[in-house]
Short mmCIF file of C-alpha atoms and ligand atoms in Angstrom, two decimals:
data_model
loop_
_atom_site.label_atom_id
_atom_site.label_comp_id
_atom_site.label_asym_id
_atom_site.label_seq_id
_atom_site.Cartn_x
_atom_site.Cartn_y
_atom_site.Cartn_z
CA MET A 1 0.00 0.00 0.00
CA SER A 2 1.29 3.47 -0.88
CA ALA A 3 1.86 6.25 1.66
CA PHE A 4 -0.19 8.57 -0.57
CA PHE A 5 -2.70 10.70 1.43
CA PRO A 6 -5.99 10.33 -0.47
CA ARG A 7 -9.00 12.66 -0.54
CA ASN A 8 -11.10 9.93 1.06
CA PHE A 9 -9.61 7.00 2.95
CA ARG A 10 -12.80 4.93 2.48
CA LYS A 11 -12.76 5.13 -1.30
CA ARG A 12 -10.86 3.04 -3.81
CA TYR A 13 -9.46 5.14 -6.62
CA PRO A 14 -8.40 3.71 -9.96
CA VAL A 15 -4.87 4.52 -11.08
CA ILE A 16 -4.56 6.39 -14.36
CA LYS A 17 -2.38 4.71 -16.96
CA SER A 18 -2.82 6.75 -20.10
CA ALA A 19 -5.10 9.29 -21.74
CA LYS A 20 -5.76 10.42 -25.29
CA GLY A 21 -8.36 12.89 -26.55
CA VAL A 22 -11.43 12.47 -24.34
CA TRP A 23 -10.51 8.94 -23.25
CA ILE A 24 -8.77 7.82 -20.07
CA THR A 25 -7.51 4.30 -19.36
CA ASP A 26 -6.71 3.00 -15.88
CA THR A 27 -4.24 0.31 -14.84
CA ASP A 28 -7.06 -2.29 -14.89
CA GLU A 29 -7.47 -1.43 -18.61
CA LYS A 30 -10.92 0.09 -18.02
CA THR A 31 -11.58 3.07 -20.29
CA TYR A 32 -13.63 6.14 -19.37
CA LEU A 33 -15.06 8.91 -21.47
CA ASP A 34 -14.13 12.16 -19.75
CA GLY A 35 -17.52 13.84 -19.60
CA CYS A 36 -16.38 16.58 -17.20
CA SER A 37 -12.81 17.39 -18.26
CA GLY A 38 -11.54 16.13 -14.90
CA ALA A 39 -12.87 18.89 -12.69
CA VAL A 40 -13.64 21.14 -15.68
CA VAL A 41 -9.91 21.49 -16.36
CA ALA A 42 -8.84 19.36 -19.34
CA ASN A 43 -10.64 21.56 -21.88
CA LEU A 44 -8.44 20.38 -24.75
CA GLY A 45 -8.49 16.69 -23.93
CA PHE A 46 -5.26 14.74 -23.69
CA GLY A 47 -2.33 14.29 -26.02
CA VAL A 48 -2.14 17.73 -27.66
CA LYS A 49 1.34 17.58 -29.13
CA GLU A 50 1.78 21.35 -29.47
CA ILE A 51 1.45 21.64 -25.69
CA SER A 52 3.74 18.73 -24.76
CA ASP A 53 6.33 20.01 -27.25
CA ALA A 54 6.21 23.48 -25.68
CA ILE A 55 6.64 21.95 -22.21
CA THR A 56 9.59 19.80 -23.30
CA LYS A 57 11.28 22.75 -25.00
CA GLN A 58 10.91 24.95 -21.91
CA VAL A 59 12.12 22.20 -19.55
CA GLU A 60 15.20 21.73 -21.70
CA GLN A 61 15.89 25.48 -21.95
CA ALA A 62 15.07 26.73 -18.45
CA PRO A 63 12.41 24.87 -16.45
CA PHE A 64 12.27 27.30 -13.56
CA ALA A 65 13.10 30.86 -12.68
CA HIS A 66 12.06 32.79 -9.58
CA THR A 67 10.15 35.97 -10.45
CA SER A 68 12.25 37.95 -7.95
CA GLN A 69 15.26 37.19 -10.16
CA PHE A 70 14.10 36.57 -13.73
CA LEU A 71 11.09 36.87 -15.98
CA SER A 72 10.59 34.39 -18.82
CA GLU A 73 9.59 34.84 -22.45
CA ALA A 74 6.78 32.34 -21.90
CA ALA A 75 5.26 34.35 -19.03
CA LEU A 76 5.66 37.69 -20.84
CA ARG A 77 4.04 36.40 -24.01
CA LEU A 78 1.24 34.56 -22.24
CA ALA A 79 0.34 37.70 -20.26
CA ASP A 80 0.04 39.66 -23.53
CA ARG A 81 -1.98 36.93 -25.19
CA ILE A 82 -4.48 36.78 -22.29
CA ILE A 83 -4.86 40.58 -22.20
CA GLU A 84 -5.61 40.56 -25.94
CA LEU A 85 -8.63 38.36 -25.16
CA ALA A 86 -9.77 40.39 -22.16
CA PRO A 87 -12.59 42.98 -21.93
CA ALA A 88 -12.06 46.71 -22.50
CA PRO A 89 -11.02 47.79 -18.97
CA PHE A 90 -8.08 45.39 -19.24
CA GLN A 91 -6.73 46.97 -22.44
CA ASN A 92 -4.12 49.75 -22.32
CA GLY A 93 -2.58 48.99 -18.96
CA GLY A 94 -4.14 45.73 -17.77
CA ARG A 95 -1.70 43.20 -16.30
CA VAL A 96 -1.59 39.46 -15.60
CA TYR A 97 -0.17 37.90 -12.44
CA PHE A 98 0.50 34.15 -12.58
CA ALA A 99 0.01 31.54 -9.87
CA SER A 100 -0.38 27.76 -9.80
CA GLY A 101 -4.06 27.02 -9.10
CA GLY A 102 -7.52 28.50 -8.72
CA SER A 103 -7.33 28.93 -4.95
CA GLU A 104 -4.04 30.81 -5.31
CA ALA A 105 -5.67 32.93 -8.01
CA VAL A 106 -8.51 33.86 -5.67
CA GLU A 107 -6.12 34.60 -2.78
CA THR A 108 -4.12 36.81 -5.13
CA ALA A 109 -7.25 38.61 -6.36
CA LEU A 110 -8.39 39.30 -2.79
CA LYS A 111 -4.97 40.58 -1.72
CA MET A 112 -4.75 42.64 -4.89
CA ALA A 113 -8.08 44.29 -4.01
CA ARG A 114 -6.81 45.03 -0.51
CA GLY A 115 -3.52 46.34 -1.92
CA PHE A 116 -5.46 48.61 -4.28
CA PHE A 117 -7.15 50.38 -1.37
CA VAL A 118 -3.93 50.64 0.63
CA GLU A 119 -2.30 52.21 -2.42
CA THR A 120 -5.20 54.59 -3.08
CA GLY A 121 -5.49 55.82 0.51
CA GLU A 122 -8.60 53.96 1.71
CA PRO A 123 -7.06 51.54 4.22
CA THR A 124 -10.34 51.01 6.11
CA ARG A 125 -11.66 48.86 3.28
CA ASN A 126 -11.09 45.20 4.15
CA ILE A 127 -14.42 43.30 3.84
CA VAL A 128 -15.12 40.93 0.97
CA ILE A 129 -18.74 40.22 0.13
CA SER A 130 -19.42 36.91 -1.57
CA ARG A 131 -22.35 34.61 -2.18
CA TRP A 132 -24.16 31.62 -0.88
CA PRO A 133 -23.89 29.21 -2.70
CA GLY A 134 -20.53 29.72 -4.38
CA TYR A 135 -17.08 28.15 -4.48
CA HIS A 136 -13.80 30.03 -4.51
CA GLY A 137 -11.20 27.54 -3.36
CA ALA A 138 -9.71 25.43 -0.60
CA THR A 139 -7.17 27.81 1.00
CA LEU A 140 -8.37 29.69 4.07
CA GLY A 141 -8.89 33.08 2.41
CA ALA A 142 -10.71 31.62 -0.57
CA LEU A 143 -12.68 29.29 1.72
CA SER A 144 -13.72 32.28 3.86
CA ALA A 145 -15.41 33.67 0.74
CA THR A 146 -16.89 30.28 -0.19
CA GLY A 147 -20.63 29.82 0.32
CA HIS A 148 -20.77 26.08 0.87
CA LEU A 149 -21.43 24.84 4.39
CA ALA A 150 -20.00 21.32 4.13
CA ARG A 151 -16.68 22.65 2.82
CA ARG A 152 -16.56 25.37 5.52
CA LYS A 153 -17.83 23.41 8.52
CA PRO A 154 -14.62 21.76 9.84
CA TYR A 155 -12.72 25.04 9.49
CA LEU A 156 -15.27 27.53 10.82
CA PRO A 157 -13.16 28.63 13.81
CA VAL A 158 -10.27 29.64 11.54
CA LEU A 159 -12.31 31.32 8.79
CA LYS A 160 -13.12 35.02 8.54
CA ALA A 161 -16.75 35.83 9.42
CA PRO A 162 -18.74 35.60 6.19
CA ALA A 163 -20.35 38.61 4.54
CA MET A 164 -22.64 36.92 2.05
CA ILE A 165 -25.66 37.53 -0.09
CA HIS A 166 -27.76 35.00 -2.01
CA THR A 167 -26.78 33.79 -5.45
CA ASP A 168 -29.34 34.28 -8.22
CA TYR A 169 -30.42 30.63 -8.17
CA ARG A 170 -33.40 30.71 -10.48
CA TYR A 171 -34.54 27.10 -10.17
CA ARG A 172 -35.42 27.66 -6.52
CA CYS A 173 -36.36 31.33 -6.75
CA GLN A 174 -38.19 32.45 -3.63
CA CYS A 175 -41.02 33.93 -5.72
CA GLY A 176 -42.34 30.38 -5.89
CA ALA A 177 -41.87 29.67 -9.59
CA GLY A 178 -43.48 26.39 -10.67
CA PRO A 179 -41.60 23.23 -11.65
CA GLU A 180 -39.47 25.20 -14.12
CA SER A 181 -36.88 27.89 -13.32
CA CYS A 182 -37.93 31.48 -12.63
CA TYR A 183 -37.28 33.77 -15.59
CA ASN A 184 -38.60 36.92 -13.98
CA ASP A 185 -35.89 39.52 -14.31
CA ARG A 186 -37.27 41.41 -11.31
CA CYS A 187 -36.27 38.49 -9.08
CA SER A 188 -32.69 38.57 -10.41
CA ILE A 189 -32.49 42.31 -9.74
CA GLN A 190 -33.79 41.74 -6.22
CA ARG A 191 -30.98 39.22 -5.63
CA ALA A 192 -28.43 41.71 -6.96
CA ASP A 193 -29.86 44.47 -4.78
CA GLU A 194 -28.94 42.40 -1.73
CA LEU A 195 -25.39 43.58 -2.45
CA GLU A 196 -26.35 47.19 -1.80
CA GLU A 197 -28.00 46.20 1.48
CA ALA A 198 -24.88 44.28 2.51
CA ILE A 199 -22.57 47.18 1.62
CA LEU A 200 -24.71 49.57 3.67
CA LEU A 201 -24.82 47.09 6.56
CA HIS A 202 -21.04 46.72 6.71
CA GLY A 203 -20.38 50.37 5.88
CA PRO A 204 -19.31 51.43 2.39
CA ASN A 205 -15.92 52.57 3.68
CA ASN A 206 -15.20 49.09 4.99
CA VAL A 207 -16.07 47.00 1.92
CA MET A 208 -13.26 46.37 -0.54
CA ALA A 209 -14.59 43.78 -2.97
CA PHE A 210 -17.45 41.64 -4.17
CA ILE A 211 -16.48 38.25 -5.58
CA GLY A 212 -18.66 35.86 -7.54
CA GLU A 213 -18.61 33.23 -10.26
CA PRO A 214 -20.45 34.56 -13.34
CA ILE A 215 -22.06 31.11 -13.61
CA VAL A 216 -21.77 29.16 -10.37
CA GLY A 217 -19.92 25.88 -10.95
CA ALA A 218 -19.02 23.28 -8.33
CA ALA A 219 -21.25 24.72 -5.59
CA LEU A 220 -24.46 24.98 -7.63
CA GLY A 221 -24.11 22.98 -10.84
CA ALA A 222 -23.76 25.58 -13.59
CA ALA A 223 -26.44 27.98 -12.34
CA VAL A 224 -26.87 30.86 -14.81
CA PRO A 225 -28.21 34.16 -13.38
CA GLY A 226 -30.76 36.46 -15.00
CA LYS A 227 -29.50 38.48 -17.94
CA ASN A 228 -29.37 41.81 -16.04
CA TYR A 229 -28.04 40.43 -12.77
CA TRP A 230 -24.35 41.19 -13.29
CA GLN A 231 -25.02 44.63 -14.75
CA ARG A 232 -26.89 45.54 -11.59
CA ILE A 233 -24.05 44.15 -9.45
CA ARG A 234 -21.61 46.23 -11.51
CA GLU A 235 -23.68 49.39 -10.96
CA ILE A 236 -23.75 48.83 -7.21
CA CYS A 237 -19.98 48.16 -7.04
CA THR A 238 -19.31 51.35 -9.02
CA LYS A 239 -21.69 53.39 -6.85
CA TYR A 240 -19.84 52.42 -3.65
CA GLY A 241 -16.31 52.19 -5.08
CA VAL A 242 -16.20 48.44 -4.39
CA LEU A 243 -13.99 46.29 -6.68
CA LEU A 244 -15.78 43.58 -8.64
CA ILE A 245 -13.82 40.32 -8.81
CA ALA A 246 -15.02 37.74 -11.35
CA ASP A 247 -13.98 34.25 -10.33
CA GLU A 248 -13.67 32.71 -13.78
CA VAL A 249 -11.46 29.84 -12.63
CA MET A 250 -13.99 27.37 -14.06
CA THR A 251 -15.75 29.48 -16.68
CA GLY A 252 -12.81 31.35 -18.23
CA LEU A 253 -11.20 30.91 -21.64
CA GLY A 254 -14.03 29.37 -23.60
CA ARG A 255 -15.87 26.95 -21.32
CA THR A 256 -19.16 28.85 -21.67
CA GLY A 257 -18.71 29.78 -25.34
CA ALA A 258 -17.09 33.17 -24.63
CA ASN A 259 -13.54 34.10 -23.66
CA PHE A 260 -14.91 35.16 -20.28
CA ALA A 261 -18.37 34.20 -19.01
CA MET A 262 -18.90 37.75 -17.71
CA GLN A 263 -19.10 38.83 -21.37
CA HIS A 264 -22.47 37.05 -21.68
CA PHE A 265 -23.82 39.57 -19.18
CA ASN A 266 -22.14 42.72 -20.50
CA ALA A 267 -20.57 43.49 -17.15
CA ASP A 268 -16.90 44.33 -16.76
CA PRO A 269 -15.09 43.23 -13.62
CA ASP A 270 -12.07 45.01 -12.12
CA ILE A 271 -10.15 41.81 -11.45
CA ILE A 272 -10.54 38.36 -13.06
CA ALA A 273 -9.27 35.07 -11.64
CA LEU A 274 -8.53 32.32 -14.18
CA GLY A 275 -7.32 28.77 -13.51
CA LYS A 276 -8.18 25.29 -14.72
CA GLY A 277 -8.50 25.85 -18.50
CA VAL A 278 -5.62 28.29 -18.79
CA ALA A 279 -3.10 25.46 -19.22
CA ALA A 280 -5.89 22.87 -19.65
CA GLY A 281 -4.36 20.60 -16.98
CA TYR A 282 -1.05 20.13 -18.83
CA GLN A 283 0.68 22.08 -16.03
CA PRO A 284 -0.57 23.72 -12.82
CA LEU A 285 -1.28 27.34 -13.77
CA SER A 286 -3.64 30.17 -12.92
CA ALA A 287 -3.78 33.82 -13.90
CA ILE A 288 -5.08 36.94 -12.22
CA LEU A 289 -5.98 39.84 -14.48
CA SER A 290 -5.87 43.36 -13.06
CA SER A 291 -7.70 46.04 -15.03
CA ALA A 292 -5.81 49.15 -16.12
CA LYS A 293 -7.29 51.02 -13.13
CA VAL A 294 -6.15 48.43 -10.59
CA SER A 295 -2.70 48.00 -12.17
CA ALA A 296 -2.20 51.78 -12.23
CA ALA A 297 -2.78 52.03 -8.48
CA PHE A 298 0.26 49.84 -7.88
CA GLU A 299 2.37 51.31 -10.67
CA ALA A 300 1.71 54.91 -9.67
CA GLY A 301 1.70 54.07 -5.95
CA SER A 302 4.36 52.16 -4.02
CA GLY A 303 5.24 50.10 -7.09
CA VAL A 304 5.09 46.93 -5.01
CA PHE A 305 2.43 44.23 -4.69
CA GLU A 306 3.40 42.64 -1.38
CA HIS A 307 2.66 39.07 -2.44
CA GLY A 308 4.28 36.17 -4.25
CA PHE A 309 4.56 32.42 -4.56
CA THR A 310 7.72 30.47 -5.34
CA TYR A 311 6.04 29.20 -8.49
CA SER A 312 4.48 32.50 -9.64
CA GLY A 313 5.08 32.82 -13.37
CA HIS A 314 6.67 29.35 -13.54
CA PRO A 315 8.25 29.22 -17.02
CA THR A 316 7.22 25.63 -17.82
CA SER A 317 3.64 26.22 -16.67
CA CYS A 318 3.50 29.44 -18.67
CA ALA A 319 4.91 27.66 -21.75
CA ALA A 320 2.10 25.11 -21.40
CA GLY A 321 -0.42 27.94 -20.92
CA LEU A 322 0.84 29.81 -23.96
CA ALA A 323 0.55 26.70 -26.15
CA ALA A 324 -2.90 25.88 -24.72
CA VAL A 325 -4.30 29.39 -25.25
CA GLN A 326 -2.78 29.45 -28.74
CA TYR A 327 -4.42 26.07 -29.48
CA VAL A 328 -7.81 27.46 -28.43
CA ILE A 329 -7.31 30.50 -30.69
CA ASP A 330 -5.94 28.60 -33.70
CA ASN A 331 -8.76 26.06 -33.62
CA GLN A 332 -11.45 28.65 -32.90
CA LEU A 333 -12.63 26.54 -30.01
CA VAL A 334 -14.50 29.31 -28.21
CA THR A 335 -16.73 29.85 -31.25
CA HIS A 336 -16.99 26.09 -31.67
CA VAL A 337 -18.32 25.67 -28.12
CA ALA A 338 -20.77 28.55 -28.63
CA LYS A 339 -22.05 26.92 -31.82
CA ARG A 340 -22.41 23.47 -30.25
CA GLU A 341 -24.23 24.77 -27.17
CA TYR A 342 -27.70 24.55 -28.71
CA ASP A 343 -27.46 20.88 -29.71
CA PHE A 344 -25.77 19.98 -26.45
CA PHE A 345 -28.58 21.45 -24.37
CA LEU A 346 -31.24 20.03 -26.66
CA ARG A 347 -29.87 16.59 -25.85
CA LEU A 348 -29.68 17.41 -22.15
CA GLU A 349 -33.28 18.64 -22.06
CA THR A 350 -34.49 15.22 -23.27
CA LEU A 351 -33.24 13.81 -19.98
CA LYS A 352 -36.21 15.50 -18.34
CA LYS A 353 -38.18 12.42 -19.38
CA TRP A 354 -37.10 11.22 -15.97
CA ASP A 355 -39.00 12.75 -13.09
CA PHE A 356 -35.84 13.01 -10.99
CA VAL A 357 -34.16 15.32 -13.52
CA GLY A 358 -35.42 18.53 -11.93
CA ASP A 359 -33.41 21.13 -13.78
CA VAL A 360 -31.00 21.26 -16.68
CA ARG A 361 -28.95 24.46 -16.81
CA GLY A 362 -25.71 26.00 -17.95
CA LYS A 363 -23.99 27.61 -20.88
CA GLY A 364 -21.61 26.47 -23.61
CA TYR A 365 -20.10 23.14 -22.57
CA LEU A 366 -20.81 23.69 -18.87
CA ALA A 367 -24.03 21.92 -17.86
CA GLY A 368 -25.62 21.06 -14.56
CA ILE A 369 -28.38 18.57 -13.87
CA GLU A 370 -30.18 19.01 -10.56
CA LEU A 371 -31.57 15.77 -9.17
CA VAL A 372 -34.85 15.85 -7.23
CA LYS A 373 -37.28 13.36 -5.72
CA SER A 374 -40.10 14.93 -7.73
CA ARG A 375 -39.97 17.48 -10.52
CA ASP A 376 -43.36 18.94 -9.68
CA THR A 377 -42.52 19.72 -6.06
CA LYS A 378 -38.73 20.11 -6.49
CA GLU A 379 -38.38 18.09 -3.29
CA PRO A 380 -34.71 17.10 -2.93
CA PHE A 381 -33.49 13.59 -2.20
CA PRO A 382 -32.62 12.92 1.44
CA GLN A 383 -28.97 13.67 2.12
CA SER A 384 -28.39 10.11 3.36
CA PHE A 385 -29.14 8.76 -0.14
CA LYS A 386 -26.23 10.77 -1.64
CA ALA A 387 -28.00 10.91 -5.00
CA ASN A 388 -25.15 12.80 -6.72
CA ALA A 389 -22.53 10.27 -5.59
CA VAL A 390 -24.75 7.29 -6.47
CA LEU A 391 -25.36 8.60 -9.98
CA SER A 392 -21.74 9.53 -10.62
CA GLU A 393 -20.67 6.05 -9.47
CA LEU A 394 -23.20 4.46 -11.84
CA ALA A 395 -21.84 6.63 -14.64
CA ARG A 396 -18.31 5.58 -13.77
CA GLU A 397 -19.38 1.94 -13.97
CA GLU A 398 -20.75 2.75 -17.43
CA GLY A 399 -17.35 4.25 -18.31
CA LEU A 400 -18.36 7.91 -18.11
CA LEU A 401 -16.90 10.54 -15.79
CA VAL A 402 -19.27 13.23 -14.48
CA TYR A 403 -18.68 15.85 -11.78
CA PRO A 404 -20.98 15.50 -8.73
CA GLY A 405 -21.92 18.15 -6.16
CA SER A 406 -24.28 18.57 -3.21
CA GLY A 407 -25.44 20.61 -0.25
CA PHE A 408 -26.47 23.80 -2.04
CA ILE A 409 -30.05 24.08 -0.75
CA ASP A 410 -29.45 24.33 2.98
CA GLY A 411 -25.92 23.10 3.55
CA SER A 412 -26.82 19.42 3.35
CA LEU A 413 -29.68 18.94 0.86
CA GLY A 414 -29.38 19.38 -2.90
CA ASP A 415 -27.75 17.12 -5.52
CA HIS A 416 -26.38 17.83 -8.94
CA ILE A 417 -23.99 16.44 -11.49
CA MET A 418 -22.10 18.50 -14.05
CA ILE A 419 -21.42 17.50 -17.63
CA ALA A 420 -18.56 19.53 -19.10
CA PRO A 421 -16.78 17.65 -21.88
CA PRO A 422 -13.50 18.81 -23.44
CA PHE A 423 -14.08 21.41 -26.19
CA VAL A 424 -12.55 18.98 -28.70
CA ILE A 425 -15.07 16.18 -28.16
CA LYS A 426 -16.16 14.81 -31.56
CA GLU A 427 -19.75 14.17 -32.69
CA ASP A 428 -19.56 10.38 -32.29
CA GLU A 429 -17.95 10.80 -28.87
CA MET A 430 -20.76 13.14 -27.82
CA GLU A 431 -23.22 10.43 -28.94
CA GLU A 432 -21.32 7.95 -26.80
CA LEU A 433 -21.35 10.36 -23.85
CA PHE A 434 -25.15 10.56 -23.95
CA LYS A 435 -25.48 6.82 -24.48
CA ARG A 436 -23.48 6.15 -21.34
CA LEU A 437 -25.23 8.91 -19.41
CA GLU A 438 -28.65 7.48 -20.33
CA ALA A 439 -27.48 4.02 -19.27
CA ALA A 440 -26.46 5.41 -15.88
CA LEU A 441 -29.72 7.38 -15.52
CA THR A 442 -31.76 4.31 -16.43
CA ARG A 443 -30.07 2.37 -13.63
CA PHE A 444 -30.55 5.32 -11.27
CA ALA A 445 -34.25 5.40 -12.22
CA VAL A 446 -34.61 1.79 -11.14
CA LEU A 447 -32.97 2.62 -7.82
CA VAL A 448 -35.34 5.51 -7.11
CA GLY A 449 -38.43 3.77 -8.50
CA ASP A 450 -38.85 6.13 -11.47
CA THR A 451 -39.07 3.47 -14.15
CA PHE A 452 -41.65 5.20 -16.35
CA PRO A 453 -41.27 8.37 -18.35
CA ARG A 454 -43.27 11.38 -17.20
CA ALA A 455 -46.97 11.06 -18.02
CA GLU A 456 -47.12 13.66 -20.80
CA LEU A 457 -43.99 12.31 -22.45
CA LYS A 458 -45.37 8.79 -22.27
CA GLN A 459 -48.45 10.13 -24.02
CA THR A 460 -46.29 11.63 -26.77
CA LEU A 461 -44.31 8.44 -27.14
CA LEU A 462 -47.50 6.37 -27.41
CA SER A 463 -48.92 8.66 -30.07
CA VAL A 464 -45.79 8.49 -32.27
C1 PLP B 1 -14.82 29.01 -9.41
C2 PLP B 1 -13.65 28.36 -8.75
N1 PLP B 1 -12.79 29.11 -8.04
C3 PLP B 1 -11.72 28.55 -7.44
C4 PLP B 1 -11.47 27.20 -7.51
C5 PLP B 1 -10.27 26.61 -6.83
O1 PLP B 1 -9.36 26.16 -7.76
P1 PLP B 1 -8.24 25.09 -7.40
O2 PLP B 1 -8.93 23.84 -7.03
O3 PLP B 1 -7.43 24.99 -8.65
O4 PLP B 1 -7.44 25.65 -6.28
C6 PLP B 1 -12.35 26.38 -8.23
C7 PLP B 1 -12.14 24.93 -8.30
O5 PLP B 1 -13.03 24.18 -8.59
C8 PLP B 1 -13.47 26.98 -8.86
O6 PLP B 1 -14.35 26.25 -9.57
#
């Protein structure tokens, strides 16, 4: 037995042997279709030669350099390439700071926001407002901003007191929408207006930043807010001089069919955190974008951002990132995902033939399926049943990887799985994905006693 410290000592994990495209093989020779890009990371699938070549070249030339001593061509070029893709406030003076993972990116973004106010002479600002549900990372600062009780619970005594508002979670909108999601824009604006209340409660001079995922990933299964939600949030941040941080660790660089998911909502953040897809899992890498305004505060101020990791701007990671971003651009993968979104969601919607498929939501190639005991009442499964884990295990048995999540309704109830295939998945592989998913759902249906299609669908089927 290995001395490796696993995530869960009670679970048996397969050992990966090889991977190519969207396929992964373990040491027992079982193959899996990667239906969730790992944890929404491996956006380009496996075996992209341009990226492994770039890594090899960098390792042979200069694998590492500490940013206090040297910069690298790879880091300099990648920063420019990312800024070229970024929204207007990041042009003409925007900068990119590199770190190794999403949690580090969020920590950096939060410290950058604090640094901004120290530099601009408003040192009383120190509070970060975030949302419930939401996920920002595993380190203590990022976890303090994370709205997910199960992840917070063991660490509560060492976390900062939360300052949170509700996420715009339309499926369970408090206006009492029926079995479908609420599409009333007024409700979304009401959710956004909670930010103003929170700022006034904590005192505008004390609040430094608001952080949120444009589309909530791991904590809420690809929940898309109302179309005016982020614009309203932007207005409120501007009104009170609060920095808006977009956590695009999961959504950034094409996952939702746009370079940045915030672009779907026409709202410009002040700081953007990227991770996962930036080097598509070929190396650990994340990036923090500071708008021209934020960068200028440091440049014109003390000139120093008091922060840094040993692996900030790691040349080999940046070489992988540069090749990965270039691959996305050369193959027009962002447009490709946007074009495929319609068919993808059409297929996903058909899964509502099962009563336990409560909601299907998301954007681009980021989809969430919320599992419920009954679609009409939206009653969740009991926590003890662990519906998300049961279904993802069934999918794994069928040779399909999906990304499960839970606890978003009240800290314990609420189950979802996410489907987020690599951008490069081919048509026949997408067919195979749905075939395996349907096989897993059929077995799940037997487990929960939902062996017949919904009444109206049954009617349609009978009349065909
Ligand atoms: C939105 C978001 N922020 C931050 C993180 C943390 O990233 P990492 O696990 O790379 O530290 C994640 C990871 O899932 C995420 O989805």
